[in-house]
XYZ file of C-alpha atoms in Angstrom:
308
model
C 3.192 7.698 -15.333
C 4.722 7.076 -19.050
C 6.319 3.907 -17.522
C 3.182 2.493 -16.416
C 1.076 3.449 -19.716
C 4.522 1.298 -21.537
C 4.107 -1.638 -18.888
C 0.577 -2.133 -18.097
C -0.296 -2.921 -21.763
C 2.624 -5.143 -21.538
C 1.188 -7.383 -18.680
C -1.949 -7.150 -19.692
C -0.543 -9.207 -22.992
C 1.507 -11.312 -20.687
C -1.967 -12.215 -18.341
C -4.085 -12.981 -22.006
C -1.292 -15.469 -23.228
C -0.507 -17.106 -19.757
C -4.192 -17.310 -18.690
C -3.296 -15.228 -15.921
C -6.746 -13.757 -14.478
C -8.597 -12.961 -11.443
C -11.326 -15.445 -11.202
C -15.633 -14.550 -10.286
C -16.933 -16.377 -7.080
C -19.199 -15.266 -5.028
C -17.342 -12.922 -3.073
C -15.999 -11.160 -5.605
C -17.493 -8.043 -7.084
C -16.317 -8.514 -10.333
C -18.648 -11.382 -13.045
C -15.578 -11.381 -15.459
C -12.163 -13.018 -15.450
C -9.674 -9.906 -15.198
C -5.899 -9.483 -15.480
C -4.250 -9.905 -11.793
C -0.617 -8.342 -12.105
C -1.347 -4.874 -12.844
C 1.027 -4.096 -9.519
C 4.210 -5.724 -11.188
C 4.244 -2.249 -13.203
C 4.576 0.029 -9.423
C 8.294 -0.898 -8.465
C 10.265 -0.485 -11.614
C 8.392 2.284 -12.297
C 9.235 3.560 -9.064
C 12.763 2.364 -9.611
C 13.247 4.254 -12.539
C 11.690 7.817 -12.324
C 13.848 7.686 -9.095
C 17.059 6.865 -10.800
C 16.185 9.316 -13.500
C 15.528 11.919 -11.552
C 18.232 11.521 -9.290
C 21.454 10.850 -11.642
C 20.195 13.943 -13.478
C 20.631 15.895 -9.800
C 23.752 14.410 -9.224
C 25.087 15.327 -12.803
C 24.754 18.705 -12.162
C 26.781 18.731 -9.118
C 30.286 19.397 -8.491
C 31.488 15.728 -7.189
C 28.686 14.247 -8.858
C 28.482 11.098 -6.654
C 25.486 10.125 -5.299
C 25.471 8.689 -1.401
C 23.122 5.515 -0.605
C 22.725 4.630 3.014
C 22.497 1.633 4.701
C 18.832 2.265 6.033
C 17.979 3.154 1.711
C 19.670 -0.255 0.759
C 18.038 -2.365 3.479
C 14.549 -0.759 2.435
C 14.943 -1.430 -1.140
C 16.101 -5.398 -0.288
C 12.953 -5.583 1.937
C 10.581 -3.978 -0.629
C 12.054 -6.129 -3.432
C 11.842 -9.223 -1.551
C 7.993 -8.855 -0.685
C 7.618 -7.800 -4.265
C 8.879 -11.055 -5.629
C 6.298 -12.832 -3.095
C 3.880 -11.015 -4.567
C 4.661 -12.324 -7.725
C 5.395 -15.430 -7.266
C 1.477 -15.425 -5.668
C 0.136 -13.816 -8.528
C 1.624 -16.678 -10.579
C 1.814 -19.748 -9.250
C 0.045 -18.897 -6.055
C 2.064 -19.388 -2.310
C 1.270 -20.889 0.587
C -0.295 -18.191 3.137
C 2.107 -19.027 6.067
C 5.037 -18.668 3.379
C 3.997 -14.947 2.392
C 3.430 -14.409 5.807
C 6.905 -15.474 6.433
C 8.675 -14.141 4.059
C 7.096 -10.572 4.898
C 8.192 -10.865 8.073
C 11.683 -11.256 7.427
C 11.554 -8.777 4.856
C 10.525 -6.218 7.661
C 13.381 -7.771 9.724
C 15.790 -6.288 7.297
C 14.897 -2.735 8.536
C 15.925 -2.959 12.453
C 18.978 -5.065 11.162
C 20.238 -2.299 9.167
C 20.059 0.044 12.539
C 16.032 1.544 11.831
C 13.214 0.779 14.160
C 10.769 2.774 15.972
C 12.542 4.256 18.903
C 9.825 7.070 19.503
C 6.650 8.165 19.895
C 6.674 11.758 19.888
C 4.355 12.022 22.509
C 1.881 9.932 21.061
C -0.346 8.717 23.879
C 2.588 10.453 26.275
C 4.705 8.016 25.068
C 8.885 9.443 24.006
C 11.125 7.219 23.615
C 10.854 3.418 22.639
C 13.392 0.912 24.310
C 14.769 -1.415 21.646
C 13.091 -4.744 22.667
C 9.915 -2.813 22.085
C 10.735 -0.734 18.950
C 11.819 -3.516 16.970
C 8.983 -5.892 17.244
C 6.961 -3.141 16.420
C 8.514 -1.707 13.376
C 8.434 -5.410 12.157
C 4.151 -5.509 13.112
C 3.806 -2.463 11.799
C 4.918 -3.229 8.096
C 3.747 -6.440 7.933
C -0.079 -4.990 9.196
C 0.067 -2.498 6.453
C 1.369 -4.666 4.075
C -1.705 -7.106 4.662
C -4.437 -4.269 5.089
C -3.723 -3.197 2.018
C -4.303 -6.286 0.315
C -7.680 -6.684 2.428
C -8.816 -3.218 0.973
C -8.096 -4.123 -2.474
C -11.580 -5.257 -3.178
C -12.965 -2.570 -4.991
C -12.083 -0.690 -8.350
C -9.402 2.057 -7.554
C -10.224 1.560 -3.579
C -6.792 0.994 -2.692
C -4.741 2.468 -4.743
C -6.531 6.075 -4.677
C -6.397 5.947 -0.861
C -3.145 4.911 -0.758
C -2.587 8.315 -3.369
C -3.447 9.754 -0.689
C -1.457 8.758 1.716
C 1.565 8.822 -0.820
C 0.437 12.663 -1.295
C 0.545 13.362 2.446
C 4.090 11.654 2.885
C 5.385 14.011 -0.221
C 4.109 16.919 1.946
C 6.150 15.773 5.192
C 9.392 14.917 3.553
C 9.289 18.318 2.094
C 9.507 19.667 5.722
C 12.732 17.991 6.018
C 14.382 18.241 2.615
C 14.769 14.407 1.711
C 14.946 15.058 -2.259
C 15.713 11.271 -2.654
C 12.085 9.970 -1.065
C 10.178 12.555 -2.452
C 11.296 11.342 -5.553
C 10.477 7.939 -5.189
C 7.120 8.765 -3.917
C 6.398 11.187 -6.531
C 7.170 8.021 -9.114
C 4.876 5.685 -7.471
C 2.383 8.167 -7.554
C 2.732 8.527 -11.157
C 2.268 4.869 -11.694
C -0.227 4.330 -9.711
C -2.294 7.359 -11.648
C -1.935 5.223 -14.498
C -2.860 1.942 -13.418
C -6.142 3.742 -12.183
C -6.898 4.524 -15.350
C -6.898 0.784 -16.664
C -8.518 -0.721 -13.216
C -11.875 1.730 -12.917
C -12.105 2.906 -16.920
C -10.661 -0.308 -18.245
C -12.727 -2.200 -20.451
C -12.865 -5.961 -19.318
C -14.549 -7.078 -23.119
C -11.337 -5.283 -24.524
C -9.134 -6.763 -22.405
C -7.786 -3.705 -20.782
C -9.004 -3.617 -17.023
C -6.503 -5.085 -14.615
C -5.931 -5.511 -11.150
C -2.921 -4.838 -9.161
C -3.016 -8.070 -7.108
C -0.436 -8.979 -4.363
C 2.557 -7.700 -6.548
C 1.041 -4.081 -5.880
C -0.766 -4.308 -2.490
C 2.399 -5.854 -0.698
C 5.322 -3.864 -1.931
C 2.225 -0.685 -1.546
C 2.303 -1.497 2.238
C 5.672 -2.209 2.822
C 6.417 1.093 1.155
C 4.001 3.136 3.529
C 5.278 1.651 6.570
C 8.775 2.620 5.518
C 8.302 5.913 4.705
C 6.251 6.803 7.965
C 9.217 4.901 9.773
C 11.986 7.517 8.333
C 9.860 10.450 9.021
C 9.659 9.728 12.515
C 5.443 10.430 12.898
C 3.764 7.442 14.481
C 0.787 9.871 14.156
C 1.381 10.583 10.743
C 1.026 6.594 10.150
C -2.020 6.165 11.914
C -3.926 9.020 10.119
C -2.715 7.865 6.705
C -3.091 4.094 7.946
C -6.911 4.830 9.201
C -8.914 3.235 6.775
C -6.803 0.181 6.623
C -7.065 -0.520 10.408
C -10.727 0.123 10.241
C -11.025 -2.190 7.190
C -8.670 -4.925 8.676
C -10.104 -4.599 12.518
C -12.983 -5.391 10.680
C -12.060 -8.733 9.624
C -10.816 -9.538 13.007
C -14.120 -8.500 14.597
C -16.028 -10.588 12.263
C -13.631 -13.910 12.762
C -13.459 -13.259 16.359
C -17.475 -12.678 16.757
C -18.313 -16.006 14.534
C -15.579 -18.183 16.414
C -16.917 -17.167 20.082
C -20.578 -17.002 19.364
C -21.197 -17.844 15.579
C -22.728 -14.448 14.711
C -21.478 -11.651 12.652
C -21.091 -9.116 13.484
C -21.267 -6.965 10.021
C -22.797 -8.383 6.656
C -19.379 -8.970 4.901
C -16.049 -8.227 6.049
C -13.554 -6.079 5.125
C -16.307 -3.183 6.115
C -16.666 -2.277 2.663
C -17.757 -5.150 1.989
C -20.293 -4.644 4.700
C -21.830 -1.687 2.746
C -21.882 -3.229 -0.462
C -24.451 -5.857 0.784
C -26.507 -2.685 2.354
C -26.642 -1.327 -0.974
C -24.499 1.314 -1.615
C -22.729 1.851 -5.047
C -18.854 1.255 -5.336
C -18.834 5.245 -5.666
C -20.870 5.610 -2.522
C -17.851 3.955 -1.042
C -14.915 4.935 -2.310
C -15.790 8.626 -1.807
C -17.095 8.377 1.554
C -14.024 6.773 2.432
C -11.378 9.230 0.273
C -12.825 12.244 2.826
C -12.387 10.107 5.643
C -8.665 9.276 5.162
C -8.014 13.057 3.764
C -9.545 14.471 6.814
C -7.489 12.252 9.108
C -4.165 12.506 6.276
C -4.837 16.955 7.025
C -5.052 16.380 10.608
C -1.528 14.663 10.850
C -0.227 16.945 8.801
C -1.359 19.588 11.003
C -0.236 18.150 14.122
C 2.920 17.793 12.768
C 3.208 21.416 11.351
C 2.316 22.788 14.907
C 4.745 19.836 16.773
């Protein structure tokens, strides 16, 4: 959290003497020109409450050496490489099929270093996972999340409080198992993303201190979530903390599909929330209805995998 209240003001500087904003149109919710890289603040803040946190563990051991595996260092190439498309997007913009790319082989970097999904626990009576299946779905997987995060990010503190939510319920699962060195990380990006919630919904855009995370937070957000379900082995654990951003991204798909085949929508606006913005409903209205929906499903998994 202290890192982000030290970087945030920093970028939000950066954003006023590049010319760095957000721009109005008309599907935007916003009338004002806001700050877009409020999400270059989550990693190194991340980055450093973990390495904090962790050299003062290892200091107080007897060897005092500190072990990084191969699965750790291929996550944190992946995650930094879809961070720095992020960026670069935020900046100078990319080409869609580039990001796309480029996220992809970022999520390639995970079965090359030896982790894929190569079970379902049961999940739909489905054990274990043959290879040629597991891989091309670890790589979907992270590369859906990464993108439905991005598609949620359309309202004040939408995505980043549900995705506190999900970080919360992964903190909770990898204390099951002991793994000091993720709920570390977790707890750090947590902290930052506290912060940053306080400039995005109480930010004043006249003062110039409202931002928006942008692509540099949504990617790395998602690539991050599908990682950490990934390690703690609960496909159902992903899909309850994942809900809301299949419902919001099946959405869009729905509402492409439907206008392609038989030009007709089939909601207002997609993403769905969207959808009940044009019914009417206040941003709150939203974002609350859809906080008990993913902590319902977020307690469910969690108690599924308590009784499992």
């Amino acid at each position: 959290a202290c890192c982000g209240f030290l970087l945030i003001p920093v970028l939000l500087r950066f954003c006023k003497q590049k010319n760095l904003y957000d721009m109005p149109n008309l599907r935007k919710v916003h009338h004002t020109m806001i700050p877009r890289l409020g999400g270059i603040a989550f990693i190194p803040s991340m980055i450093i409450a973990a390495v904090i946190v962790m050299y003062t563990m290892t200091s107080n051991t007897i060897n005092g050496k500190l072990q990084i595996s191969l699965w750790s260092m291929g996550f944190l190439l992946s995650l930094l490489l879809v961070y720095a498309a992020g960026i670069v997007d935020d900046i100078v913009g990319l080409n869609a099929n580039i990001k796309l790319f480029i996220q992809i082989a970022a999520a390639c970097i995970l079965p090359l270093c030896g982790l894929w999904i190569n079970n379902l626990y049961g999940l739909l009576g489905i054990y274990e996972v043959p290879a040629c299946i597991g891989i091309p779905l670890t790589v979907f997987v992270i590369v859906f999340i990464d993108n439905a995060i991005n598609l949620i990010d359309g309202i004040d503190g939408l995505a980043a409080s549900l995705s506190l939510i999900a970080l919360c319920g992964f903190v909770y699962c990898f204390m099951q198992y002991s793994l000091t060195a993720y709920e570390v990380m977790i707890s750090g990006l947590i902290g930052v993303l506290v912060t940053y919630l306080y400039f995005n919904v109480w930010g004043d855009p006249a003062k110039g201190t409202k931002i928006f995370m942008g692509d540099s937070g949504s990617l790395p957000l998602g690539a991050f979530m599908g990682y950490m379900a990934i390690v703690a082995k609960s496909e159902l654990l992903l899909l309850a903390i994942g809900f809301i951003f299949v419902l919001e991204t099946v959405s869009v798909i729905l509402q492409v599909g439907s206008y392609k085949l038989r030009q007709k929508r089939v909601f207002l606006m997609a993403p769905i929330h969207h959808h009940f913005e044009q019914k009417g409903w206040k941003e709150n209205k939203i974002i609350v209805r859809f906080w008990i929906i993913s902590f319902m499903t977020n307690l469910l998994a969690l108690l599924s995998l308590k009784i499992r």
